[in-house]
GROMACS .gro file of C-alpha atoms in nm:
model
  304
    1MET     CA    1  -1.031  -1.038   6.860
    2ASN     CA    2  -1.382  -0.856   6.896
    3LYS     CA    3  -1.310  -0.477   6.831
    4ILE     CA    4  -1.404  -0.395   7.210
    5GLN     CA    5  -1.240  -0.688   7.363
    6ILE     CA    6  -0.945  -0.430   7.425
    7ILE     CA    7  -1.000  -0.160   7.751
    8SER     CA    8  -0.791   0.147   7.695
    9LEU     CA    9  -0.657   0.241   8.061
   10ILE     CA   10  -0.579   0.607   8.180
   11GLY     CA   11  -0.250   0.698   8.315
   12ALA     CA   12  -0.095   0.346   8.233
   13LEU     CA   13  -0.258   0.215   8.543
   14GLY     CA   14   0.038   0.308   8.706
   15VAL     CA   15  -0.215   0.519   8.970
   16ALA     CA   16  -0.435   0.246   8.983
   17LYS     CA   17  -0.445   0.018   9.276
   18LEU     CA   18  -0.242  -0.287   9.085
   19LEU     CA   19   0.082  -0.404   9.239
   20PHE     CA   20   0.309  -0.625   9.097
   21SER     CA   21   0.333  -0.916   9.222
   22LYS     CA   22   0.654  -1.133   9.327
   23GLU     CA   23   0.710  -1.515   9.436
   24PRO     CA   24   0.750  -1.530   9.787
   25GLU     CA   25   1.089  -1.549   9.946
   26ASP     CA   26   1.190  -1.895  10.010
   27PHE     CA   27   1.096  -1.940  10.402
   28LYS     CA   28   1.382  -1.902  10.605
   29ALA     CA   29   1.456  -2.066  10.952
   30THR     CA   30   1.270  -1.886  11.251
   31ALA     CA   31   1.429  -1.758  11.550
   32VAL     CA   32   1.399  -1.984  11.853
   33VAL     CA   33   1.305  -1.856  12.200
   34SER     CA   34   1.416  -2.079  12.507
   35CYS     CA   35   1.281  -2.071  12.831
   36PHE     CA   36   1.294  -2.222  13.157
   37SER     CA   37   0.967  -2.388  13.331
   38GLU     CA   38   1.001  -2.589  13.657
   39ASN     CA   39   1.407  -2.680  13.561
   40PHE     CA   40   1.271  -2.760  13.219
   41LEU     CA   41   1.415  -2.623  12.860
   42GLU     CA   42   1.119  -2.582  12.614
   43GLU     CA   43   1.175  -2.429  12.259
   44ILE     CA   44   0.911  -2.227  12.123
   45PRO     CA   45   0.926  -2.155  11.749
   46MET     CA   46   0.896  -1.749  11.679
   47TYR     CA   47   0.775  -1.633  11.326
   48THR     CA   48   0.874  -1.361  11.160
   49LEU     CA   49   0.566  -1.196  10.929
   50SER     CA   50   0.809  -1.138  10.624
   51MET     CA   51   0.848  -1.507  10.626
   52LEU     CA   52   0.523  -1.611  10.623
   53ASP     CA   53   0.227  -1.611  10.392
   54ILE     CA   54  -0.141  -1.633  10.408
   55VAL     CA   55  -0.367  -1.852  10.182
   56SER     CA   56  -0.698  -1.749  10.192
   57GLU     CA   57  -0.969  -1.975  10.116
   58SER     CA   58  -1.357  -1.833   9.949
   59ASP     CA   59  -1.682  -1.996   9.912
   60THR     CA   60  -1.903  -1.857   9.662
   61LEU     CA   61  -2.051  -1.623   9.907
   62GLY     CA   62  -1.756  -1.466   9.928
   63ASN     CA   63  -1.682  -1.608  10.327
   64THR     CA   64  -1.311  -1.626  10.386
   65GLN     CA   65  -1.109  -1.889  10.568
   66TYR     CA   66  -0.715  -1.758  10.631
   67TYR     CA   67  -0.414  -1.998  10.690
   68PHE     CA   68  -0.073  -1.863  10.764
   69VAL     CA   69   0.163  -2.068  10.564
   70ASN     CA   70   0.533  -2.139  10.514
   71ARG     CA   71   0.712  -2.333  10.238
   72LYS     CA   72   0.734  -2.709  10.308
   73TYR     CA   73   0.964  -2.894  10.093
   74ASN     CA   74   0.838  -3.235  10.007
   75SER     CA   75   1.207  -3.410   9.983
   76ILE     CA   76   1.451  -3.350  10.262
   77GLU     CA   77   1.741  -3.272   9.981
   78VAL     CA   78   1.608  -2.984   9.788
   79ASP     CA   79   1.658  -3.066   9.380
   80PRO     CA   80   1.782  -2.731   9.239
   81LEU     CA   81   1.597  -2.948   8.876
   82ASN     CA   82   1.273  -2.966   9.068
   83VAL     CA   83   1.195  -2.615   9.198
   84ASN     CA   84   0.828  -2.693   9.216
   85ASP     CA   85   0.905  -2.988   9.520
   86TRP     CA   86   0.718  -2.787   9.772
   87ASN     CA   87   0.389  -2.701   9.874
   88TYR     CA   88   0.258  -2.431  10.135
   89GLN     CA   89   0.181  -2.568  10.443
   90SER     CA   90  -0.030  -2.442  10.736
   91ILE     CA   91   0.194  -2.339  11.053
   92THR     CA   92  -0.142  -2.388  11.292
   93ASP     CA   93  -0.235  -2.724  11.159
   94SER     CA   94   0.052  -2.938  10.979
   95LYS     CA   95  -0.235  -3.180  10.771
   96LYS     CA   96  -0.333  -2.858  10.548
   97LYS     CA   97  -0.083  -2.835  10.230
   98PHE     CA   98  -0.180  -2.598   9.951
   99SER     CA   99  -0.007  -2.595   9.578
  100ASN     CA  100   0.256  -2.345   9.528
  101LEU     CA  101   0.091  -2.303   9.200
  102LEU     CA  102  -0.195  -2.077   9.387
  103PRO     CA  103  -0.257  -1.711   9.244
  104ILE     CA  104  -0.050  -1.450   9.457
  105ILE     CA  105  -0.231  -1.120   9.534
  106GLN     CA  106   0.044  -0.849   9.658
  107GLU     CA  107  -0.237  -0.598   9.771
  108SER     CA  108  -0.396  -0.646  10.120
  109GLY     CA  109  -0.700  -0.486  10.060
  110TYR     CA  110  -0.889  -0.752   9.873
  111TYR     CA  111  -1.012  -1.054  10.038
  112TRP     CA  112  -1.120  -1.272   9.764
  113LEU     CA  113  -1.030  -1.306   9.388
  114PRO     CA  114  -1.408  -1.331   9.219
  115ASP     CA  115  -1.327  -1.620   9.015
  116ILE     CA  116  -1.453  -1.994   9.119
  117ASN     CA  117  -1.140  -2.129   8.962
  118TYR     CA  118  -0.895  -1.956   9.222
  119ASN     CA  119  -1.103  -1.974   9.510
  120LEU     CA  120  -0.753  -2.022   9.706
  121SER     CA  121  -0.507  -1.713   9.641
  122VAL     CA  122  -0.197  -1.589   9.865
  123ILE     CA  123  -0.161  -1.301  10.054
  124ASN     CA  124   0.204  -1.139  10.205
  125ALA     CA  125   0.104  -1.199  10.586
  126LYS     CA  126   0.287  -0.856  10.655
  127ASN     CA  127   0.097  -0.647  10.445
  128PHE     CA  128  -0.238  -0.826  10.508
  129LEU     CA  129  -0.160  -0.763  10.957
  130MET     CA  130  -0.053  -0.449  10.896
  131ALA     CA  131  -0.338  -0.327  10.692
  132ASN     CA  132  -0.560  -0.454  10.969
  133GLY     CA  133  -0.362  -0.282  11.235
  134TYR     CA  134  -0.125  -0.537  11.361
  135ASP     CA  135   0.227  -0.474  11.478
  136THR     CA  136   0.438  -0.629  11.207
  137THR     CA  137   0.788  -0.563  11.346
  138LYS     CA  138   0.743  -0.806  11.638
  139LYS     CA  139   0.789  -1.192  11.588
  140TYR     CA  140   0.476  -1.442  11.687
  141SER     CA  141   0.427  -1.769  11.799
  142LYS     CA  142   0.223  -2.034  11.662
  143LYS     CA  143  -0.024  -1.993  11.973
  144GLU     CA  144  -0.043  -1.637  11.876
  145LEU     CA  145  -0.137  -1.682  11.536
  146GLU     CA  146  -0.360  -1.942  11.592
  147THR     CA  147  -0.561  -1.656  11.747
  148ILE     CA  148  -0.551  -1.431  11.480
  149GLU     CA  149  -0.654  -1.687  11.218
  150LYS     CA  150  -0.954  -1.752  11.463
  151LYS     CA  151  -1.059  -1.364  11.476
  152PHE     CA  152  -1.039  -1.347  11.123
  153ASN     CA  153  -1.223  -1.658  11.007
  154ASP     CA  154  -1.484  -1.546  11.261
  155PHE     CA  155  -1.513  -1.194  11.131
  156SER     CA  156  -1.782  -1.129  10.874
  157TYR     CA  157  -1.626  -0.905  10.646
  158ASN     CA  158  -1.869  -0.690  10.434
  159PRO     CA  159  -1.708  -0.442  10.192
  160TYR     CA  160  -2.039  -0.300  10.051
  161LEU     CA  161  -2.054  -0.120  10.401
  162TRP     CA  162  -1.775   0.128  10.274
  163LEU     CA  163  -1.817   0.116   9.907
  164LYS     CA  164  -2.169   0.273   9.912
  165GLU     CA  165  -1.986   0.550  10.088
  166MET     CA  166  -1.755   0.615   9.816
  167THR     CA  167  -1.788   0.850   9.502
  168PHE     CA  168  -1.642   0.706   9.134
  169PRO     CA  169  -1.460   0.962   8.901
  170ILE     CA  170  -1.662   0.951   8.583
  171ASN     CA  171  -1.324   0.935   8.396
  172LEU     CA  172  -1.209   0.601   8.569
  173LEU     CA  173  -1.565   0.425   8.484
  174ARG     CA  174  -1.619   0.153   8.249
  175MET     CA  175  -1.947   0.073   8.086
  176ILE     CA  176  -1.941  -0.264   7.948
  177GLY     CA  177  -2.211  -0.520   7.792
  178VAL     CA  178  -2.158  -0.859   7.923
  179GLY     CA  179  -2.348  -1.103   7.676
  180ASP     CA  180  -2.720  -0.948   7.796
  181ALA     CA  181  -2.623  -0.762   8.083
  182ILE     CA  182  -2.426  -0.433   8.133
  183PHE     CA  183  -2.199  -0.368   8.421
  184ILE     CA  184  -2.027  -0.079   8.530
  185TYR     CA  185  -1.640  -0.123   8.664
  186ASP     CA  186  -1.395   0.126   8.823
  187ILE     CA  187  -1.030   0.109   8.660
  188ASP     CA  188  -0.910   0.178   8.981
  189PHE     CA  189  -1.109  -0.041   9.175
  190ALA     CA  190  -0.897  -0.389   9.062
  191VAL     CA  191  -0.645  -0.618   9.217
  192GLN     CA  192  -0.340  -0.745   8.950
  193VAL     CA  193  -0.235  -1.123   9.037
  194GLN     CA  194   0.044  -1.332   8.942
  195GLU     CA  195  -0.117  -1.657   8.789
  196ASN     CA  196   0.104  -1.948   8.795
  197ASN     CA  197   0.078  -2.251   8.571
  198LEU     CA  198   0.282  -2.528   8.473
  199ASN     CA  199   0.398  -2.345   8.146
  200GLY     CA  200   0.506  -2.015   8.316
  201ALA     CA  201   0.317  -1.718   8.475
  202ARG     CA  202   0.177  -1.402   8.393
  203ASN     CA  203  -0.002  -1.091   8.521
  204VAL     CA  204  -0.350  -1.091   8.481
  205VAL     CA  205  -0.613  -0.819   8.625
  206TYR     CA  206  -0.951  -0.829   8.782
  207PHE     CA  207  -1.170  -0.543   8.769
  208TYR     CA  208  -1.441  -0.611   9.022
  209ASN     CA  209  -1.804  -0.533   8.914
  210LEU     CA  210  -1.915  -0.239   9.124
  211LEU     CA  211  -2.257  -0.405   9.184
  212ASP     CA  212  -2.146  -0.729   9.275
  213LEU     CA  213  -1.798  -0.766   9.379
  214LYS     CA  214  -1.831  -1.145   9.350
  215ARG     CA  215  -1.802  -1.094   8.968
  216ALA     CA  216  -1.543  -0.954   8.767
  217LEU     CA  217  -1.400  -0.889   8.414
  218LYS     CA  218  -1.044  -1.088   8.406
  219CYS     CA  219  -0.808  -0.911   8.176
  220HIS     CA  220  -0.437  -0.965   8.035
  221TYR     CA  221  -0.152  -0.762   7.893
  222GLY     CA  222  -0.127  -1.042   7.660
  223LEU     CA  223   0.261  -1.088   7.766
  224SER     CA  224   0.409  -1.383   7.971
  225LEU     CA  225   0.574  -1.242   8.306
  226GLU     CA  226   0.890  -1.310   8.176
  227GLU     CA  227   0.828  -1.085   7.855
  228GLU     CA  228   0.664  -0.806   8.090
  229GLN     CA  229   0.987  -0.796   8.314
  230LYS     CA  230   1.226  -0.758   8.006
  231LEU     CA  231   1.016  -0.474   7.908
  232ARG     CA  232   0.985  -0.290   8.252
  233GLU     CA  233   1.407  -0.366   8.245
  234LEU     CA  234   1.419  -0.149   7.926
  235ASN     CA  235   1.172   0.136   8.094
  236ASP     CA  236   0.916   0.045   7.864
  237TYR     CA  237   0.581   0.054   8.033
  238SER     CA  238   0.366   0.102   7.714
  239TYR     CA  239   0.216  -0.232   7.771
  240LEU     CA  240   0.028  -0.098   8.048
  241ASP     CA  241  -0.231   0.143   7.833
  242PHE     CA  242  -0.386  -0.150   7.722
  243LEU     CA  243  -0.564  -0.450   7.871
  244TYR     CA  244  -0.717  -0.765   7.676
  245ILE     CA  245  -1.055  -0.897   7.831
  246GLU     CA  246  -1.010  -1.249   7.868
  247LYS     CA  247  -1.399  -1.341   8.027
  248GLU     CA  248  -1.587  -1.255   8.309
  249THR     CA  249  -1.549  -1.441   8.623
  250SER     CA  250  -1.724  -1.523   8.913
  251LEU     CA  251  -1.736  -1.687   9.269
  252TYR     CA  252  -2.091  -1.855   9.192
  253LYS     CA  253  -2.014  -2.064   8.904
  254GLU     CA  254  -1.796  -2.095   8.552
  255CYS     CA  255  -1.942  -1.800   8.333
  256GLU     CA  256  -2.031  -1.889   7.977
  257LYS     CA  257  -1.823  -1.746   7.685
  258VAL     CA  258  -2.013  -1.409   7.583
  259VAL     CA  259  -1.974  -1.099   7.359
  260PHE     CA  260  -1.866  -0.819   7.504
  261THR     CA  261  -1.986  -0.432   7.423
  262ASN     CA  262  -1.790  -0.083   7.535
  263TYR     CA  263  -2.077   0.143   7.588
  264GLU     CA  264  -1.993   0.536   7.622
  265LEU     CA  265  -2.112   0.626   7.984
  266VAL     CA  266  -2.165   0.981   7.937
  267ASP     CA  267  -2.454   0.898   7.687
  268PHE     CA  268  -2.660   0.826   7.974
  269LEU     CA  269  -2.532   1.089   8.229
  270THR     CA  270  -2.746   1.383   8.319
  271GLU     CA  271  -2.558   1.741   8.240
  272GLU     CA  272  -2.539   1.810   8.625
  273GLN     CA  273  -2.339   1.437   8.677
  274ILE     CA  274  -2.108   1.506   8.399
  275ASN     CA  275  -2.034   1.879   8.527
  276ARG     CA  276  -1.941   1.715   8.873
  277GLY     CA  277  -1.758   1.482   8.729
  278TYR     CA  278  -1.833   1.190   8.983
  279LEU     CA  279  -2.133   0.962   9.047
  280TYR     CA  280  -2.248   0.787   9.363
  281TYR     CA  281  -2.292   0.424   9.419
  282ASN     CA  282  -2.657   0.428   9.382
  283GLU     CA  283  -2.643   0.652   9.053
  284ILE     CA  284  -2.444   0.396   8.928
  285SER     CA  285  -2.699   0.160   9.040
  286ASP     CA  286  -2.977   0.342   8.873
  287ILE     CA  287  -2.794   0.386   8.560
  288VAL     CA  288  -2.759   0.022   8.519
  289GLN     CA  289  -3.108  -0.079   8.631
  290ARG     CA  290  -3.252   0.205   8.360
  291CYS     CA  291  -3.057   0.002   8.079
  292LYS     CA  292  -3.223  -0.313   8.160
  293SER     CA  293  -3.541  -0.143   8.033
  294ASN     CA  294  -3.394   0.067   7.750
  295ASP     CA  295  -3.455   0.051   7.387
  296PRO     CA  296  -3.175  -0.218   7.283
  297GLN     CA  297  -3.142   0.005   6.961
  298ARG     CA  298  -3.038   0.268   7.149
  299LEU     CA  299  -2.773   0.068   7.359
  300LEU     CA  300  -2.626  -0.017   7.014
  301ILE     CA  301  -2.638   0.331   6.912
  302ALA     CA  302  -2.453   0.423   7.235
  303SER     CA  303  -2.184   0.172   7.204
  304ARG     CA  304  -2.055   0.316   6.850
   0.00000   0.00000   0.00000
């Protein structure tokens, strides 16, 4: 392992926007509302948001489609020996089904994973709608969920509009060489995801490239989810102090394997910026642009 393939994090990432993901609860029977219309009894299924999830599907441009889903078991009788015998099924379109192995995002502020291999992910419906100003105490009909889906699927979300207005504490920034390119990441601007596969599960962390949110560093703790849970039961959170860089990821394409280099950001800052303690978005962009034209030997020295 290269010496720079470990990111040391401040505050054990406890203060970062990283939430431990949980498996979705089994879908329970929803309430049914009976109403009379012309002496005719009609049953309308109503959905409690805490029972639902949302599958988000992103294309290479970051355009995202959302689908309210619940668990649909493939067999009539649930076989306890076949716990994966189910899929996520769209509520508004019964023909749409999604794998139960999709990565789960608990933090609702992130709308896509910057990874072309995981352009489908799961978000908790209650958290998602709460973050977007919806009443999460009421129950929703299928028609209402269709309306909400349409609204979000027609909405063009542009995170750069608010990102460019932010300031970034210098002590949270990391300057990483990715092959021949250099990017700056904020360890507080990340999302932790439960990544599932047939061999088990683990938590991984994506650090978004501040200048291109469709690219990221995919990192992990070097532990399975089971090993991580055992440490938490012992109140041992020391594993959070370090993350291992697995690879660069992108919504555009599969990234090639590259060598990562850790640069000292302060070597590229002015005295005024250091004393201020934070950078503006345009200053981060300027630093990266200057590095592109800098002498490679200077960059190599700065990385030591």
